[in-house]
Amino acid sequence: MTPLIELERLVPGFSSRVYAKAERFNPGGSIKDRSALNMLLGRIRAGELVPGKSTVVESSSGNLAIGLAQICRYFGLRFICVVDSRTTQQNIAILRAYGADVRVVTEPDPLTGELLPQRLRLVAELLAEIPGAYCPDQYANPLNPQAHLATMAEIDEALDGRIDYLLLSVGTSGTLGGCAEYIRRKGLPTQVVAVDAVGSALFDSPVSCSRLIPGHGASVRPQVLDREDADRVIHVSDLECVVGCRRLVQREAVLAGGSSGAVVAALERIAPEIPDGSTCVLVLPDGGDRYLDTVYDDSWVRRQFGEVSHLWKGPTEYPEPDEQKERVPC
């Protein structure tokens, strides 16, 4: 179980409560640990994946790969991970530390100009070459969204069902699918806000562009995606992700990853429409320690967007000492 933390300063003047589901506290450091375990454990227990013999092959931008690498190392499975040139060097180093065989795709698909189709093509080639190789296939495997029934159950238990808005980023859409299914089963009065990337194919982004921040959005629509799972969709740009991350760490001292910044940006956009006294939950997929050379690097930000630090370097109001509450997980 990961902690749910109340954020009291994130949106100045906001008259509703905001909580963050801090998924960085999973063993491998992200929400993808849940999907990774759910897609492998059953096959391991059934003897379909054999320690010292079986090979797991997957395409991932980083976090799912790290979750899979950790599990494969523990159970003695060979793991080949297909990533692309947007994956951070830190993530690649973590994968190799777990013993993963990392294959980096650098040339985009000639038809779409995207890297993901090339990654999936390489996965298919490896599966054809390696006898008995298994691909969890996070984009099509129903065990991916199924893992997040537990994610939403933890939120529900912590807040006793009083969740008016759930904001989460979408990539494979596993988190979206699992959380939405739980909400339907329990009949919760929760509006699900899916946060997609500008330039993504998931929810028909109005703009076609390349993306810098990994972890949300996709150039290929996953089979597990059900668009009806989202009550509302917000498209967020790379710059908004950076600003959201920087505001989160400045105002709340929470160092979170790029897709978490997207969720923060989405909340700020819809905050004026949210009724007073509502309860909002932000799912923060990972920590910011894997983004220190991008999102949190001032030089990198200036190279990509120019001088934009004024967007997060503003005065922050702090409560008086006797008004401050001890921040504890719910």
XYZ file of C-alpha atoms in Angstrom:
330
model
C 0.000 0.000 0.000
C 1.297 3.450 -0.919
C 0.561 6.582 1.120
C -2.139 9.150 0.418
C -0.853 12.600 1.352
C -2.927 15.755 1.765
C -1.649 18.736 -0.236
C -2.670 21.976 1.458
C -0.688 24.566 -0.528
C -0.699 23.282 -4.083
C -3.474 25.497 -5.486
C -3.588 28.836 -3.626
C -7.092 29.815 -2.590
C -8.567 26.456 -3.564
C -11.534 25.641 -1.348
C -11.440 21.872 -1.797
C -9.216 19.175 -0.331
C -6.450 17.678 -2.474
C -4.714 14.359 -1.838
C -1.789 12.766 -3.645
C -1.477 9.003 -4.081
C 2.324 8.708 -3.892
C 3.145 5.700 -6.066
C 6.883 6.273 -5.855
C 6.766 4.228 -2.642
C 6.228 0.956 -4.506
C 9.331 -1.311 -4.318
C 10.573 -0.402 -7.804
C 9.691 3.271 -7.433
C 6.541 3.674 -9.520
C 2.931 2.708 -10.100
C 4.083 0.345 -12.850
C 5.270 -2.125 -10.201
C 1.629 -3.081 -9.708
C 1.127 -3.945 -13.379
C 4.483 -5.694 -13.664
C 3.784 -8.000 -10.735
C 0.245 -8.759 -11.857
C 1.363 -9.672 -15.385
C 4.161 -12.021 -14.251
C 3.298 -13.596 -10.921
C 0.519 -15.865 -12.138
C 2.680 -17.317 -14.916
C 5.573 -17.839 -12.500
C 3.388 -19.670 -10.002
C 1.893 -21.790 -12.814
C 5.369 -22.848 -13.957
C 4.999 -21.133 -17.325
C 8.002 -18.914 -16.582
C 10.922 -21.016 -15.370
C 13.861 -19.525 -13.406
C 17.122 -19.849 -15.305
C 15.353 -20.732 -18.561
C 12.576 -18.312 -19.481
C 12.965 -14.916 -21.129
C 10.650 -11.939 -20.687
C 10.605 -9.293 -23.434
C 8.805 -5.963 -23.130
C 8.694 -2.454 -24.569
C 8.649 0.283 -21.953
C 9.594 3.933 -21.584
C 11.153 3.151 -18.226
C 9.007 2.573 -15.158
C 7.289 -0.654 -16.172
C 10.663 -1.904 -17.339
C 12.169 -1.254 -13.914
C 9.300 -3.080 -12.224
C 9.716 -6.049 -14.560
C 13.509 -6.000 -14.173
C 13.226 -6.169 -10.399
C 10.796 -9.110 -10.509
C 12.804 -10.960 -13.170
C 15.999 -10.542 -11.165
C 14.313 -11.878 -8.023
C 12.902 -14.940 -9.802
C 15.950 -15.599 -11.996
C 14.328 -14.782 -15.331
C 16.159 -13.232 -18.273
C 14.699 -9.847 -19.169
C 15.160 -7.998 -22.470
C 13.843 -4.455 -22.334
C 13.189 -2.390 -25.462
C 13.313 1.343 -24.764
C 13.847 4.396 -26.953
C 16.060 7.452 -27.055
C 13.704 9.458 -24.817
C 14.316 7.097 -21.901
C 16.520 8.764 -19.308
C 20.085 7.555 -18.817
C 19.291 7.051 -15.145
C 16.480 4.625 -15.973
C 18.744 2.718 -18.341
C 21.395 2.522 -15.618
C 18.821 1.175 -13.138
C 17.699 -1.466 -15.624
C 21.252 -2.608 -16.213
C 21.899 -2.679 -12.470
C 19.071 -5.234 -12.218
C 20.745 -7.233 -14.982
C 18.344 -6.381 -17.805
C 19.462 -6.597 -21.431
C 18.535 -3.108 -22.681
C 17.892 -2.485 -26.383
C 17.552 1.189 -27.336
C 15.523 2.181 -30.414
C 16.770 5.441 -31.925
C 15.208 5.556 -35.402
C 11.507 6.489 -35.617
C 8.937 4.659 -37.663
C 9.163 6.014 -41.257
C 5.385 6.190 -41.642
C 4.375 7.828 -38.352
C 7.632 9.448 -37.248
C 7.095 7.882 -33.807
C 9.402 5.623 -31.802
C 6.795 3.336 -30.247
C 5.925 1.419 -33.442
C 9.622 0.643 -33.901
C 9.890 -0.563 -30.312
C 6.940 -2.885 -30.790
C 8.406 -4.147 -34.050
C 11.666 -5.058 -32.305
C 9.749 -6.852 -29.551
C 7.979 -8.958 -32.179
C 11.318 -9.847 -33.787
C 12.799 -10.926 -30.446
C 9.776 -13.063 -29.611
C 10.144 -14.822 -32.951
C 13.867 -15.419 -32.393
C 13.872 -16.616 -28.764
C 12.197 -19.975 -28.022
C 9.506 -19.676 -25.366
C 9.963 -15.947 -24.851
C 7.034 -14.183 -23.186
C 5.882 -10.595 -23.653
C 3.594 -9.250 -20.913
C 2.356 -6.685 -23.492
C 1.188 -3.904 -21.216
C -0.765 -2.363 -24.109
C -3.099 -5.357 -24.529
C -2.875 -7.454 -21.356
C -6.048 -7.203 -19.218
C -3.925 -7.982 -16.157
C -2.494 -4.462 -16.501
C -5.714 -2.585 -15.658
C -6.771 -5.361 -13.292
C -3.785 -4.515 -11.085
C -5.228 -1.063 -10.428
C -8.404 -2.274 -8.827
C -6.166 -2.414 -5.760
C -4.868 1.117 -6.395
C -8.379 2.536 -6.295
C -9.382 0.295 -3.403
C -6.605 1.823 -1.293
C -7.829 5.335 -2.126
C -11.417 4.379 -1.375
C -10.502 2.843 1.972
C -8.405 5.844 3.009
C -11.134 8.378 2.190
C -14.157 6.210 2.999
C -15.543 6.613 -0.525
C -15.580 10.431 -0.399
C -13.780 11.062 -3.688
C -15.319 13.618 -6.024
C -12.518 13.901 -8.591
C -9.795 11.425 -9.510
C -7.077 12.837 -11.760
C -4.616 10.424 -13.350
C -2.275 10.411 -16.307
C -2.829 7.959 -19.161
C -0.270 5.995 -21.155
C -1.087 2.316 -21.532
C -4.340 3.319 -19.755
C -3.966 0.535 -17.212
C -4.425 2.842 -14.222
C -7.415 4.482 -15.875
C -9.085 1.167 -16.667
C -8.583 -0.398 -13.252
C -9.610 2.658 -11.255
C -12.670 3.292 -13.429
C -13.769 -0.342 -13.107
C -13.496 -0.185 -9.316
C -15.499 3.050 -9.236
C -18.260 1.439 -11.328
C -18.372 -1.683 -9.168
C -18.620 0.311 -5.939
C -20.954 2.956 -7.345
C -18.696 5.793 -6.193
C -19.736 9.347 -7.183
C -16.271 10.011 -8.603
C -15.538 11.921 -11.795
C -12.503 10.406 -13.527
C -10.285 12.977 -15.239
C -7.824 11.417 -17.682
C -4.722 13.538 -18.284
C -3.286 12.942 -21.744
C -0.315 14.530 -23.501
C -0.600 17.074 -26.280
C 0.381 15.141 -29.401
C -0.897 11.805 -28.055
C -3.129 9.418 -30.021
C -5.027 8.201 -26.950
C -7.785 10.805 -26.837
C -7.350 12.573 -30.171
C -5.025 15.405 -29.212
C -5.942 18.547 -31.162
C -2.257 19.114 -31.938
C 0.236 16.773 -33.587
C 3.723 17.184 -32.157
C 6.653 15.291 -30.698
C 6.788 14.818 -26.930
C 9.727 15.262 -24.568
C 8.329 13.991 -21.264
C 7.899 10.187 -21.088
C 5.374 8.328 -18.979
C 2.036 9.546 -20.341
C 0.485 9.833 -23.762
C 1.131 7.362 -26.578
C 1.466 7.348 -30.339
C -0.475 4.067 -30.640
C -3.850 3.486 -29.004
C -3.562 0.500 -26.584
C -6.028 -2.361 -26.811
C -6.820 -2.048 -23.100
C -7.939 1.560 -23.512
C -11.661 2.148 -23.128
C -12.351 5.814 -23.755
C -15.606 5.555 -21.828
C -13.569 5.063 -18.646
C -12.789 8.786 -18.641
C -15.502 11.257 -17.698
C -13.283 14.087 -18.876
C -9.980 14.407 -20.740
C -7.379 17.154 -20.299
C -4.460 17.480 -22.737
C -1.281 18.844 -21.156
C 1.858 20.120 -22.886
C 5.457 19.300 -21.966
C 5.947 22.794 -20.575
C 2.869 22.425 -18.371
C 4.334 19.147 -17.055
C 7.540 20.912 -16.077
C 5.704 23.795 -14.429
C 3.422 21.381 -12.574
C 6.416 19.447 -11.227
C 8.216 22.597 -10.156
C 5.157 24.029 -8.429
C 4.567 20.742 -6.624
C 8.072 20.663 -5.198
C 8.114 24.391 -4.398
C 4.731 24.507 -2.690
C 4.485 21.017 -1.168
C 8.098 19.720 -1.114
C 6.979 16.686 -3.148
C 9.522 15.693 -5.798
C 7.519 13.883 -8.469
C 7.968 12.746 -12.058
C 6.905 14.304 -15.329
C 3.458 12.732 -15.615
C 2.735 13.845 -12.047
C 3.367 17.387 -13.223
C 0.783 16.806 -15.939
C -1.792 15.828 -13.313
C -0.990 18.936 -11.264
C -1.407 21.105 -14.369
C -4.771 19.502 -15.081
C -6.002 20.198 -11.552
C -4.974 23.830 -11.831
C -6.871 24.120 -15.107
C -10.167 22.743 -13.815
C -9.929 24.088 -10.245
C -12.221 27.094 -10.929
C -14.984 24.659 -11.971
C -14.740 22.358 -8.958
C -17.463 22.961 -6.338
C -16.348 24.165 -2.929
C -15.733 21.403 -0.414
C -14.938 18.724 -2.977
C -12.300 16.041 -2.479
C -9.760 15.623 -5.272
C -7.195 12.830 -5.574
C -4.130 13.078 -7.798
C -2.376 9.845 -8.741
C 1.373 10.610 -8.844
C 2.941 7.711 -10.776
C 6.581 8.093 -9.755
C 9.207 10.246 -8.068
C 11.271 13.061 -9.501
C 14.653 11.481 -8.802
C 14.538 9.915 -12.279
C 14.009 13.323 -13.880
C 16.836 15.286 -12.297
C 18.644 15.735 -15.612
C 15.501 16.909 -17.445
C 12.475 18.332 -15.626
C 14.509 19.519 -12.624
C 17.577 20.663 -14.560
C 17.398 24.429 -15.153
C 19.750 24.285 -18.135
C 17.719 21.540 -19.830
C 14.485 23.455 -19.251
C 15.956 26.644 -20.730
C 17.192 24.755 -23.798
C 13.765 23.310 -24.437
C 11.444 26.166 -23.452
C 13.499 29.302 -22.892
C 13.510 31.225 -19.620
C 10.261 30.130 -17.976
C 11.178 29.964 -14.287
C 8.822 32.858 -13.548
C 5.974 30.379 -14.075
C 6.763 28.621 -10.788
C 8.934 31.071 -8.861
C 6.187 33.000 -7.172
C 5.399 33.836 -3.559
C 4.000 30.955 -1.581
C 1.776 31.483 1.436
C 2.678 29.346 4.429
C 0.400 28.776 7.427
C 1.463 30.043 10.796
C 3.266 27.409 12.931
C 0.255 26.841 15.152
C -1.947 26.337 12.090
C 0.283 23.801 10.403
C -0.832 20.206 10.393
C 1.540 17.317 10.576
C 1.642 15.719 7.121
C 0.993 12.029 7.528
C -0.231 9.349 5.141
C -3.966 8.727 5.254
